[in-house]
Structures are given as structure tokens and as C-alpha cells.
Short mmCIF file of C-alpha atoms and ligand atoms in Angstrom, two decimals:
data_model
loop_
_atom_site.label_atom_id
_atom_site.label_comp_id
_atom_site.label_asym_id
_atom_site.label_seq_id
_atom_site.Cartn_x
_atom_site.Cartn_y
_atom_site.Cartn_z
CA UNK A 1 0.21 -0.07 -0.11
CA UNK A 2 1.66 3.11 -1.03
CA UNK A 3 -1.08 5.56 0.26
CA UNK A 4 0.87 7.66 2.81
CA UNK A 5 0.02 10.07 5.87
CA UNK A 6 2.61 12.90 5.95
CA UNK A 7 3.27 15.78 7.98
CA UNK A 8 2.41 19.58 6.81
CA UNK A 9 5.58 19.37 4.60
CA UNK A 10 3.39 17.53 1.63
CA UNK A 11 3.41 19.65 -1.39
CA UNK A 12 0.25 20.79 -2.66
CA UNK A 13 -0.75 22.49 -5.92
CA UNK A 14 -1.87 25.56 -4.23
CA UNK A 15 -4.57 26.50 -6.77
CA UNK A 16 -5.93 23.53 -6.00
CA UNK A 17 -5.88 23.78 -2.47
CA UNK A 18 -7.63 27.16 -2.63
CA UNK A 19 -10.39 26.16 -4.93
CA UNK A 20 -10.76 22.82 -2.52
CA UNK A 21 -11.41 25.18 0.53
CA UNK A 22 -13.76 27.62 -1.43
CA UNK A 23 -15.60 24.38 -2.29
CA UNK A 24 -15.88 23.43 1.03
CA UNK A 25 -17.09 26.51 2.08
CA UNK A 26 -19.93 26.19 -0.33
CA UNK A 27 -20.79 22.76 0.82
CA UNK A 28 -24.51 21.92 1.47
CA UNK A 29 -24.59 19.59 4.71
CA UNK A 30 -27.24 20.33 6.93
CA UNK A 31 -27.59 16.59 7.73
CA UNK A 32 -24.45 15.54 8.56
CA UNK A 33 -22.43 18.81 9.20
CA UNK A 34 -19.84 17.21 7.47
CA UNK A 35 -18.45 19.40 4.75
CA UNK A 36 -16.05 18.49 1.86
CA UNK A 37 -14.26 20.49 -0.79
CA UNK A 38 -12.66 19.13 -4.02
CA UNK A 39 -10.83 20.08 -6.81
CA UNK A 40 -9.33 18.50 -9.87
CA UNK A 41 -6.81 19.85 -12.13
CA UNK A 42 -7.93 18.78 -15.78
CA UNK A 43 -5.39 17.76 -18.40
CA UNK A 44 -6.06 20.99 -20.07
CA UNK A 45 -4.79 22.78 -16.77
CA UNK A 46 -8.45 23.96 -15.80
CA UNK A 47 -9.49 23.50 -12.51
CA UNK A 48 -13.01 22.01 -11.73
CA UNK A 49 -14.25 21.85 -7.67
CA UNK A 50 -17.09 20.66 -6.17
CA UNK A 51 -18.90 20.27 -2.68
CA UNK A 52 -20.96 17.68 -1.09
CA UNK A 53 -24.67 18.39 -1.60
CA UNK A 54 -27.05 16.77 0.66
CA UNK A 55 -30.74 15.97 0.61
CA UNK A 56 -33.75 15.42 2.74
CA UNK A 57 -34.13 12.40 1.12
CA UNK A 58 -30.68 11.06 2.71
CA UNK A 59 -29.47 8.53 -0.26
CA UNK A 60 -29.80 11.58 -2.66
CA UNK A 61 -26.82 13.36 -1.43
CA UNK A 62 -23.80 13.69 -3.57
CA UNK A 63 -20.18 13.51 -2.72
CA UNK A 64 -17.75 16.50 -3.04
CA UNK A 65 -15.40 14.34 -5.41
CA UNK A 66 -18.37 13.21 -7.45
CA UNK A 67 -19.54 16.73 -8.14
CA UNK A 68 -16.22 17.74 -9.33
CA UNK A 69 -16.18 14.97 -11.75
CA UNK A 70 -19.28 15.67 -12.77
CA UNK A 71 -18.18 19.54 -13.75
CA UNK A 72 -15.21 18.34 -15.18
CA UNK A 73 -16.52 15.83 -17.74
CA UNK A 74 -19.79 17.90 -18.08
CA UNK A 75 -17.48 20.69 -19.61
CA UNK A 76 -15.62 18.02 -21.98
CA UNK A 77 -12.71 17.08 -20.35
CA UNK A 78 -12.05 13.06 -19.67
CA UNK A 79 -9.20 13.04 -17.61
CA UNK A 80 -7.04 14.95 -14.68
CA UNK A 81 -3.70 15.03 -13.35
CA UNK A 82 -4.38 16.06 -9.57
CA UNK A 83 -7.07 16.19 -6.91
CA UNK A 84 -7.08 17.90 -3.60
CA UNK A 85 -9.68 16.92 -1.24
CA UNK A 86 -10.42 19.30 1.59
CA UNK A 87 -12.03 18.50 5.21
CA UNK A 88 -11.64 19.59 8.98
CA UNK A 89 -11.26 15.88 9.81
CA UNK A 90 -8.06 14.86 11.46
CA UNK A 91 -6.45 12.59 10.02
CA UNK A 92 -8.18 14.13 6.72
CA UNK A 93 -11.03 12.60 5.28
CA UNK A 94 -10.14 10.35 2.14
CA UNK A 95 -12.55 9.64 -0.81
CA UNK A 96 -15.23 7.04 0.01
CA UNK A 97 -15.43 3.71 -1.94
CA UNK A 98 -17.97 4.88 -4.29
CA UNK A 99 -16.02 8.03 -5.25
CA UNK A 100 -12.76 6.05 -5.97
CA UNK A 101 -14.46 4.22 -8.62
CA UNK A 102 -15.81 7.49 -10.22
CA UNK A 103 -12.33 8.98 -9.86
CA UNK A 104 -10.77 5.59 -11.12
CA UNK A 105 -12.76 5.93 -14.43
CA UNK A 106 -10.73 8.59 -15.93
CA UNK A 107 -7.54 8.73 -14.28
CA UNK A 108 -5.68 5.92 -12.25
CA UNK A 109 -2.51 7.78 -12.15
CA UNK A 110 -3.75 10.95 -10.97
CA UNK A 111 -2.38 12.30 -7.64
CA UNK A 112 -4.50 12.40 -4.66
CA UNK A 113 -3.96 14.75 -1.84
CA UNK A 114 -6.44 14.78 1.06
CA UNK A 115 -5.70 17.47 3.72
CA UNK A 116 -7.13 19.50 6.47
CA UNK A 117 -6.90 22.93 7.89
CA UNK A 118 -3.77 21.40 10.08
CA UNK A 119 -1.82 20.49 7.11
CA UNK A 120 -2.09 16.95 7.96
CA UNK A 121 -2.37 14.89 4.56
CA UNK A 122 -2.97 11.53 2.97
CA UNK A 123 -1.97 10.99 -0.39
CA UNK A 124 -1.50 8.65 -3.14
CA UNK A 125 -2.40 8.25 -6.75
CA UNK A 126 -6.21 7.21 -7.39
CA UNK A 127 -5.16 3.46 -7.90
CA UNK A 128 -3.38 3.53 -4.58
CA UNK A 129 -6.82 4.23 -3.14
CA UNK A 130 -8.55 1.66 -5.33
CA UNK A 131 -6.55 -1.22 -6.06
CA UNK A 132 -7.92 -3.33 -8.66
CA UNK A 133 -10.33 -0.73 -9.79
CA UNK A 134 -13.25 -2.08 -12.02
CA UNK A 135 -12.79 -1.36 -15.72
CA UNK A 136 -15.19 -2.63 -18.32
CA UNK A 137 -12.90 -4.43 -20.99
CA UNK A 138 -14.98 -5.96 -23.73
CA UNK A 139 -13.98 -9.19 -25.60
N1 THU B 201 -18.64 12.91 1.61
C1 THU B 201 -17.77 13.35 0.67
O1 THU B 201 -18.23 14.52 0.11
N2 THU B 201 -16.79 12.60 0.20
C2 THU B 201 -16.59 11.53 0.77
O2 THU B 201 -15.76 10.82 -0.06
C3 THU B 201 -17.21 10.85 1.73
C4 THU B 201 -18.21 11.38 2.24
C5 THU B 201 -19.81 13.56 1.92
C6 THU B 201 -21.07 12.77 2.05
C7 THU B 201 -21.94 13.52 2.91
O3 THU B 201 -22.62 14.84 2.51
C8 THU B 201 -20.75 13.74 4.05
O4 THU B 201 -19.57 13.78 3.38
C9 THU B 201 -21.33 12.60 5.64
O5 THU B 201 -20.85 11.36 5.02
#
């Protein structure tokens, strides 16, 4: 397992961190009170961000990472190089299993940095977070 928990010295793309923090501030999480912000850098260099958006019908809530992927794919991009997930959890929260598969669909080799306000981080590639991720191979 190459996923790592590292001290404050981890290098993070400052623009992605800032976008993830902004998305965190926009999270709609009245039911769980657990805000999550995510920001991806698309292969074009453009940044796409997303927050978790909950619903009174709990099962309809959407994770931050999925919101960011929806923004990226809806803009026509089909891959990303890096993802930052920002929470106030310690250790920092990392993507749920469903989000790992959704990230894996586009960019298994992209870097993931999960970080919190104290600068603690959990890092790895998407494939590190989701070993043996599913791909639909025909034939
Ligand atoms: N959440 C995310 O946004 N991303 C994850 O990977 C894990 C969980 C959200 C879903 C829900 O709105 C809140 O965190 C508590 O589970």
C-alpha cells in the first residue's frame, strides 16, 4: 500500500488547495454537518471543483469528489492530473469507495492529496486508493 500519511511539509498545488477550500465553504451539509470540498486539475490545466450536496432524502446526497468529476466531464474533459480533497477531519477524510471508482474511471494515475486545516495529509494515486479498480473491458 503506497498511500501515505505525511506531515505538513507535503507539496500541494496551491491553486487546487484554494479551490478545494472555497468549495468546502460552499458545501451543503445540513444533515451530517460534515463539509467536504474537492478540486481537480483537468488535463487542459483548468480547475474543476465540487462540494458535497445533501438532500432531505438522505440517499440522494452527492459527494464532493463526484460533484467535481461531474463538472469536469460536463465541460468535456476526460482526464485529470491531480485532486485535492479538503475537510476539517483529523486525519483528513479520504474519498469514499464509490468516489474512488468514479475517479478511477477517468484517471487512475492522477495524484490525490487529502488535507485538513492543520496541513495533515493523506496522499497517493487514485489507483493506490482503489487497487484493482473496475474497468469495462470488452472481448
Ligand atoms: N462525503 C464526501 O463528500 N466525500 C466522500 O468521499 C465521503 C463523504 C460527504 C457525503 C456526506 O455529505 C458527508 O460527507 C458525510 O458523509
